[in-house]
PDB file of C-alpha atoms in Angstrom:
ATOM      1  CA  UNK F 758     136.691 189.381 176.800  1.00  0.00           C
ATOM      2  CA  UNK F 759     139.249 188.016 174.874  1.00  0.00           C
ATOM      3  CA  UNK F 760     141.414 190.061 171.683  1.00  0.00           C
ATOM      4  CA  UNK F 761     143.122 188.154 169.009  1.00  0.00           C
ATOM      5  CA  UNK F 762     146.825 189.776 168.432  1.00  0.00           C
ATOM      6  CA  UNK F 763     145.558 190.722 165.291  1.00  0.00           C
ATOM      7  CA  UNK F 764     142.274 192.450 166.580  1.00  0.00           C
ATOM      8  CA  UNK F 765     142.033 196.384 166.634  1.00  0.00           C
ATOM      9  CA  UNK F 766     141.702 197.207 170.209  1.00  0.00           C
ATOM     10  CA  UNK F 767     139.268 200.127 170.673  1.00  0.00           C
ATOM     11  CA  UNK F 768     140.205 203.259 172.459  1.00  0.00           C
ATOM     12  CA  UNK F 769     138.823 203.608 176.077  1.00  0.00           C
ATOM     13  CA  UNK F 770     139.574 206.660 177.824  1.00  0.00           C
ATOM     14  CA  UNK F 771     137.845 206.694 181.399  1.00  0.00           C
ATOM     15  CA  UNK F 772     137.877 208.911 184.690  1.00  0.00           C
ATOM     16  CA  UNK F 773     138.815 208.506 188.041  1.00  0.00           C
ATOM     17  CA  UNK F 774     137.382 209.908 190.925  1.00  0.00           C
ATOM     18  CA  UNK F 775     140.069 212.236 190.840  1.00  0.00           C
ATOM     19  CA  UNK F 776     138.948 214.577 187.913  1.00  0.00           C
ATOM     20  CA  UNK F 777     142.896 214.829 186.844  1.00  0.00           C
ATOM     21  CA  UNK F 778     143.396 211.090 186.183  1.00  0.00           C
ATOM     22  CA  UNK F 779     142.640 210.045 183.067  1.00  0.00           C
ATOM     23  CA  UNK F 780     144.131 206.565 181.852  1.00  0.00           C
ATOM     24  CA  UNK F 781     143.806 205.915 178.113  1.00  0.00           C
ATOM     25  CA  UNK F 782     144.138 202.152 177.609  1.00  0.00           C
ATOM     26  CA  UNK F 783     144.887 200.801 173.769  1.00  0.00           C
ATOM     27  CA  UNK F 784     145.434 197.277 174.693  1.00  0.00           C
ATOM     28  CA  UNK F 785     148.908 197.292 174.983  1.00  0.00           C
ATOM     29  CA  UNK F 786     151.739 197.953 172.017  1.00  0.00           C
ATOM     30  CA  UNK F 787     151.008 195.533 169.685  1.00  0.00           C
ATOM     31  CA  UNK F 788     153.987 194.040 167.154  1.00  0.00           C
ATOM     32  CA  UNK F 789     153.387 192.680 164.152  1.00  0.00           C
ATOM     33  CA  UNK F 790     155.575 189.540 164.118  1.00  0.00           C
ATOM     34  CA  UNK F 791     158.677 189.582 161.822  1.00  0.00           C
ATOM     35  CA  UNK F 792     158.366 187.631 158.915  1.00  0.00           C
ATOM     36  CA  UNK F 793     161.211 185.948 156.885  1.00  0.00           C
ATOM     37  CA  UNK F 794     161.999 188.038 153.943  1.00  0.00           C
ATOM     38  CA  UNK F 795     161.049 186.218 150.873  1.00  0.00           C
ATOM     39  CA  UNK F 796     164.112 184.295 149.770  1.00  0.00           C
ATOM     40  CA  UNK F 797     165.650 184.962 146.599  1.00  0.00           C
ATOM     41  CA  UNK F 798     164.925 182.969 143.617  1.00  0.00           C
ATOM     42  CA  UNK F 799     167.462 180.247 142.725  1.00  0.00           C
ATOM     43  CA  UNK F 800     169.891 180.477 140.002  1.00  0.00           C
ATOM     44  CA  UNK F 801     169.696 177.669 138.315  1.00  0.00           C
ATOM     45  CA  UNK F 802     172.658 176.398 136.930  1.00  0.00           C
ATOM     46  CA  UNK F 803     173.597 176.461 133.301  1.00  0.00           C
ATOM     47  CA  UNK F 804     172.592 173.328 131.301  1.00  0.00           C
ATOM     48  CA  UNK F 805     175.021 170.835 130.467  1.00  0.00           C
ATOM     49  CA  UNK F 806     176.403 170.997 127.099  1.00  0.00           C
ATOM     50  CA  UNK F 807     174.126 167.936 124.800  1.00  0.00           C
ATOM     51  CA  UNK F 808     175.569 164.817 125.176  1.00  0.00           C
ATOM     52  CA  UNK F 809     173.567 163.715 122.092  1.00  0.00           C
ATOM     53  CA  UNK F 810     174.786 164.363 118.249  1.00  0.00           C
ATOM     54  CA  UNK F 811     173.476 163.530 115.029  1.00  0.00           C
ATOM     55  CA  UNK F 812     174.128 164.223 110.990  1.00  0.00           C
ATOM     56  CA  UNK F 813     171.012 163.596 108.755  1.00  0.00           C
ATOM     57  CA  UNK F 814     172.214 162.854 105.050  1.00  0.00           C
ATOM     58  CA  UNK F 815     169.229 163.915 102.965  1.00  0.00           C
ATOM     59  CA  UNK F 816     168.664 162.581  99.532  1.00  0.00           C
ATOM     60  CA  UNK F 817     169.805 164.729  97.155  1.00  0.00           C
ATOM     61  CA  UNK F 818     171.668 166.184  97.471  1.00  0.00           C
ATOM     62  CA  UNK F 819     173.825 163.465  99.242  1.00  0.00           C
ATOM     63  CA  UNK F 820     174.143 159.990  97.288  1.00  0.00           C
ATOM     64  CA  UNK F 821     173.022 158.309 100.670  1.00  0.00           C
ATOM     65  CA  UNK F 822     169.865 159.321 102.794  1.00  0.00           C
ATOM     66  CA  UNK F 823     169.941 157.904 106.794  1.00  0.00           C
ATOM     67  CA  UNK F 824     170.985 158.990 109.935  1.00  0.00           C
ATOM     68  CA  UNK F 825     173.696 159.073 112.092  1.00  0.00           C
ATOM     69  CA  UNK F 826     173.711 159.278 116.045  1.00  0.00           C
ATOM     70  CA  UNK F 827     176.288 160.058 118.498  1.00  0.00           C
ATOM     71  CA  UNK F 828     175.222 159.114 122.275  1.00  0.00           C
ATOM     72  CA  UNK F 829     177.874 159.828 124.882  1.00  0.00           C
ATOM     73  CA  UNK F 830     177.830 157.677 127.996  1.00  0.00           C
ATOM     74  CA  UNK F 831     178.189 158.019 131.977  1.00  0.00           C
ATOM     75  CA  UNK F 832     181.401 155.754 131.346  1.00  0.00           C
ATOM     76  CA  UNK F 833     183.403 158.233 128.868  1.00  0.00           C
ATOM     77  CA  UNK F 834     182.045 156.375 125.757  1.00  0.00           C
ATOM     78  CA  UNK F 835     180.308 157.123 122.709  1.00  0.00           C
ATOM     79  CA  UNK F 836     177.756 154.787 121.351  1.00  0.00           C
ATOM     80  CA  UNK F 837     177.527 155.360 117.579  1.00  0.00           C
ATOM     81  CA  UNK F 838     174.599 154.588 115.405  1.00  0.00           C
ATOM     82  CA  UNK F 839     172.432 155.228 112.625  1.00  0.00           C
ATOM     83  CA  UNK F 840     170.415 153.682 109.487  1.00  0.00           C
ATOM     84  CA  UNK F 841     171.104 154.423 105.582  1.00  0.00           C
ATOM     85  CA  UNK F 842     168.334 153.628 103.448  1.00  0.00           C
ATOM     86  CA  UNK F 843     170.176 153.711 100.198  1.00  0.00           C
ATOM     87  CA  UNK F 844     173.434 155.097  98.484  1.00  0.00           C
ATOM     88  CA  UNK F 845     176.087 152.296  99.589  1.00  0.00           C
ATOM     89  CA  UNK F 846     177.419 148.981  97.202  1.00  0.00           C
ATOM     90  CA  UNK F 847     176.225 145.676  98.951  1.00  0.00           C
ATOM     91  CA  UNK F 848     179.955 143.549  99.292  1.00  0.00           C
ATOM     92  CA  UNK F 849     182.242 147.110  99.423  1.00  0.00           C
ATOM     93  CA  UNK F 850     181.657 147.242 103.313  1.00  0.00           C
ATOM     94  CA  UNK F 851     185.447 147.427 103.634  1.00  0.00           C
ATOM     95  CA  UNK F 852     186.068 150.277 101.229  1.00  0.00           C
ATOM     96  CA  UNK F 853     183.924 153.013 103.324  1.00  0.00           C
ATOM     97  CA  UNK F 854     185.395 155.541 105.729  1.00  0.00           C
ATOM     98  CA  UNK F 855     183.697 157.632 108.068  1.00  0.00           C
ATOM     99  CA  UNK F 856     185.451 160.635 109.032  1.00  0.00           C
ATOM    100  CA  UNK F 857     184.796 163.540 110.872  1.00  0.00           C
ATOM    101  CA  UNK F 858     186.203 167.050 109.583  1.00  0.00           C
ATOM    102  CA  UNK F 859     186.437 170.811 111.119  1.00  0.00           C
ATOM    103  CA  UNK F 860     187.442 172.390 108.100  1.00  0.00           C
ATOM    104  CA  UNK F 861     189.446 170.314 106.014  1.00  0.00           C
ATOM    105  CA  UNK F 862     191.325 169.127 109.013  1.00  0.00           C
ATOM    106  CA  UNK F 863     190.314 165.483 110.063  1.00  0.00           C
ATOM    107  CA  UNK F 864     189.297 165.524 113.619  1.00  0.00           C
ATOM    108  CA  UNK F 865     188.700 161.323 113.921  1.00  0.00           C
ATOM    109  CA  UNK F 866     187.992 158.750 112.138  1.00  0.00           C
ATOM    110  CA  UNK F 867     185.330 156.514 112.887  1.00  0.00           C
ATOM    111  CA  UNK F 868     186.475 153.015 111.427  1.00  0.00           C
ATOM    112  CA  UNK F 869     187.317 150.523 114.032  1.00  0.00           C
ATOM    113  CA  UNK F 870     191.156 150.691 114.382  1.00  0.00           C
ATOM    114  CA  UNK F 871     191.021 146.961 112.696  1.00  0.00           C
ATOM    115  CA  UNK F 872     189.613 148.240 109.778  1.00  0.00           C
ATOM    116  CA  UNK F 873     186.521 145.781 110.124  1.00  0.00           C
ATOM    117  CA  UNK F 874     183.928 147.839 109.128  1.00  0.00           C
ATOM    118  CA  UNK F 875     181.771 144.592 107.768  1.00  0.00           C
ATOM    119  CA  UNK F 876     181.494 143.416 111.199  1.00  0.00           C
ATOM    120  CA  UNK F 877     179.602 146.511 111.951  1.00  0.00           C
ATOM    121  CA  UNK F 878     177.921 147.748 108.279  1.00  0.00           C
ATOM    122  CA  UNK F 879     175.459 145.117 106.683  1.00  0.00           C
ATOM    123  CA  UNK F 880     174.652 146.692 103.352  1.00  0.00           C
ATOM    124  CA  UNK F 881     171.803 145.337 101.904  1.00  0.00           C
ATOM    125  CA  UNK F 882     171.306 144.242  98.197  1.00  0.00           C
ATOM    126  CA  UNK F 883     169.131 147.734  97.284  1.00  0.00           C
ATOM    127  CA  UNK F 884     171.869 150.028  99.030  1.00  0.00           C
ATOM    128  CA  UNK F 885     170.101 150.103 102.494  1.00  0.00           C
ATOM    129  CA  UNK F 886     172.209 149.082 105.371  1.00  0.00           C
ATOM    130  CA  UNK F 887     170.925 147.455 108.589  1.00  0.00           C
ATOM    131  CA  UNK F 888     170.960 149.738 111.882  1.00  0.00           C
ATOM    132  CA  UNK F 889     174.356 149.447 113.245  1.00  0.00           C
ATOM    133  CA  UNK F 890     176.208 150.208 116.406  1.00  0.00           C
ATOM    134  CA  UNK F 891     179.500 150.440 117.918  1.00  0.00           C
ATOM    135  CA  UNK F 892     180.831 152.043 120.774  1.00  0.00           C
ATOM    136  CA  UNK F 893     183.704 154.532 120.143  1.00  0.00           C
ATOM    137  CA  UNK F 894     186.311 155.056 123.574  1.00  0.00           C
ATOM    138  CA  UNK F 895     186.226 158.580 123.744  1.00  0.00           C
ATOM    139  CA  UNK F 896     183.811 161.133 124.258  1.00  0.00           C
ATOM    140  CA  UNK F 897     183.169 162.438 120.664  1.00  0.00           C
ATOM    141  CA  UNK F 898     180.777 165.509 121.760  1.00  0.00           C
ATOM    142  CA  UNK F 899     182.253 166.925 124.859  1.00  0.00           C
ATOM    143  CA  UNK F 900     185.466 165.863 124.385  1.00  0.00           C
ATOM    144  CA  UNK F 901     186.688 165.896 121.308  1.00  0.00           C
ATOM    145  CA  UNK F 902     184.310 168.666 120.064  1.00  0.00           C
ATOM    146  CA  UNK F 903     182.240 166.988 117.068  1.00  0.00           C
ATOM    147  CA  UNK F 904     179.245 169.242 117.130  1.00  0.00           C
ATOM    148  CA  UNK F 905     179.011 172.236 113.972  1.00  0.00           C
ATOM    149  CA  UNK F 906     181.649 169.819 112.083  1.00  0.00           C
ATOM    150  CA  UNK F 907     181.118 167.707 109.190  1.00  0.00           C
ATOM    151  CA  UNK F 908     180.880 164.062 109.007  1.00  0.00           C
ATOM    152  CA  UNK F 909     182.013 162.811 105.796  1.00  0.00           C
ATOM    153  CA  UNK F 910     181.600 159.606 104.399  1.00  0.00           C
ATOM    154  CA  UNK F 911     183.176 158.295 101.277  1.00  0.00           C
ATOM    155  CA  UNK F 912     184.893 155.891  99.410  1.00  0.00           C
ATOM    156  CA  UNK F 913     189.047 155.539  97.753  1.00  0.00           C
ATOM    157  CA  UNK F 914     187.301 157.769  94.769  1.00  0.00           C
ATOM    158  CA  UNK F 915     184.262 159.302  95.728  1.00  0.00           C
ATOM    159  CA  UNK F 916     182.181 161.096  98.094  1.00  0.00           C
ATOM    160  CA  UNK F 917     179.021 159.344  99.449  1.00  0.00           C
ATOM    161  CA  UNK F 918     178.070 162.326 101.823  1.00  0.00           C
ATOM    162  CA  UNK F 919     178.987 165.019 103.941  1.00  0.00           C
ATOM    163  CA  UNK F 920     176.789 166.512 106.570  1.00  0.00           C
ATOM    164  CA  UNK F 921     176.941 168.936 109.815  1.00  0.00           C
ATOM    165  CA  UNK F 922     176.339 167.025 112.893  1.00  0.00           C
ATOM    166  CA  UNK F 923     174.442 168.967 115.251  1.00  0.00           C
ATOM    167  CA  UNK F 924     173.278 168.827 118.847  1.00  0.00           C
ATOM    168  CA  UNK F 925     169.939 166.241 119.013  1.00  0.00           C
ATOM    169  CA  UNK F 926     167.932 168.136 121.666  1.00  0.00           C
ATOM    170  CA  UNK F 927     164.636 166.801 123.113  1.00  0.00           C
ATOM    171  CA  UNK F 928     163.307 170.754 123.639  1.00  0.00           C
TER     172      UNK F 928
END
């Protein structure tokens, strides 16, 4: 007959001829194997800061109403865009600056360092602008630390908006 390891053997006890013999047979001592101890769960490591920005400019009670998006790249970059459907002057692309602040200190300012913002803003004749982009050499989000600041865009005289740019999270 054959036992499987994990079978329960019964007891036999039998005589011999010689009446004080008795042999009890359990099958042997039977181990239970050793099995791994369940490994610990993982730590997973902490999420990477977002590498993905944006200030909304709602209408009121800013004079413009769009979108701007800050997308940080593998190759220490920050792509820049966004939309406006209304609040700028068609032919004024020049006189606009946009500026992020952390309090009233100004962190960086956002107009190409040859001051040719037309090559980049098309304002349309009802105040809309076309989507732009430009790519900014730094890394605006992780490091030089744009997120809970404001983004402020204005004019020489006047404020257009000013809005909080926050993380852009997909969760």
């Amino acid at each position: 007959m054959e036992f499987d390891d994990n079978m329960m053997l019964p007891l036999i006890i039998s005589a011999g001829e010689n009446i004080n013999e008795y042999t009890i047979s359990s099958g042997g001592h039977h181990h239970h194997p050793k099995y791994p101890k369940h490994p610990k769960h993982p730590r997973h490591p902490k999420f990477p800061g977002p590498k993905r920005a944006f200030a909304y400019f709602p209408s009121p009670p800013d004079i413009t109403k769009g979108v701007v998006v800050f997308w940080e790249t593998s190759k220490n970059n920050t792509l820049v865009y966004g939309q406006f459907s209304k609040g700028f002057v068609e032919g004024e692309e020049d006189n606009y600056s946009f500026k992020v602040y952390k309090g009233d200190q100004e962190l960086v300012d956002l107009k190409p360092k040859d001051d040719d913002l037309d090559r980049i803003l098309k304002i349309n004749p009802n105040g809309s602008t076309d989507l732009f982009l430009f790519v900014f050499n730094d890394t605006l989000i992780s490091g030089v630390g744009i997120l809970d600041t404001d983004l402020v865009i204005s004019t020489s005289d006047s404020l257009i908006g000013k809005d909080r740019i926050k993380p852009l999270t997909c969760w």
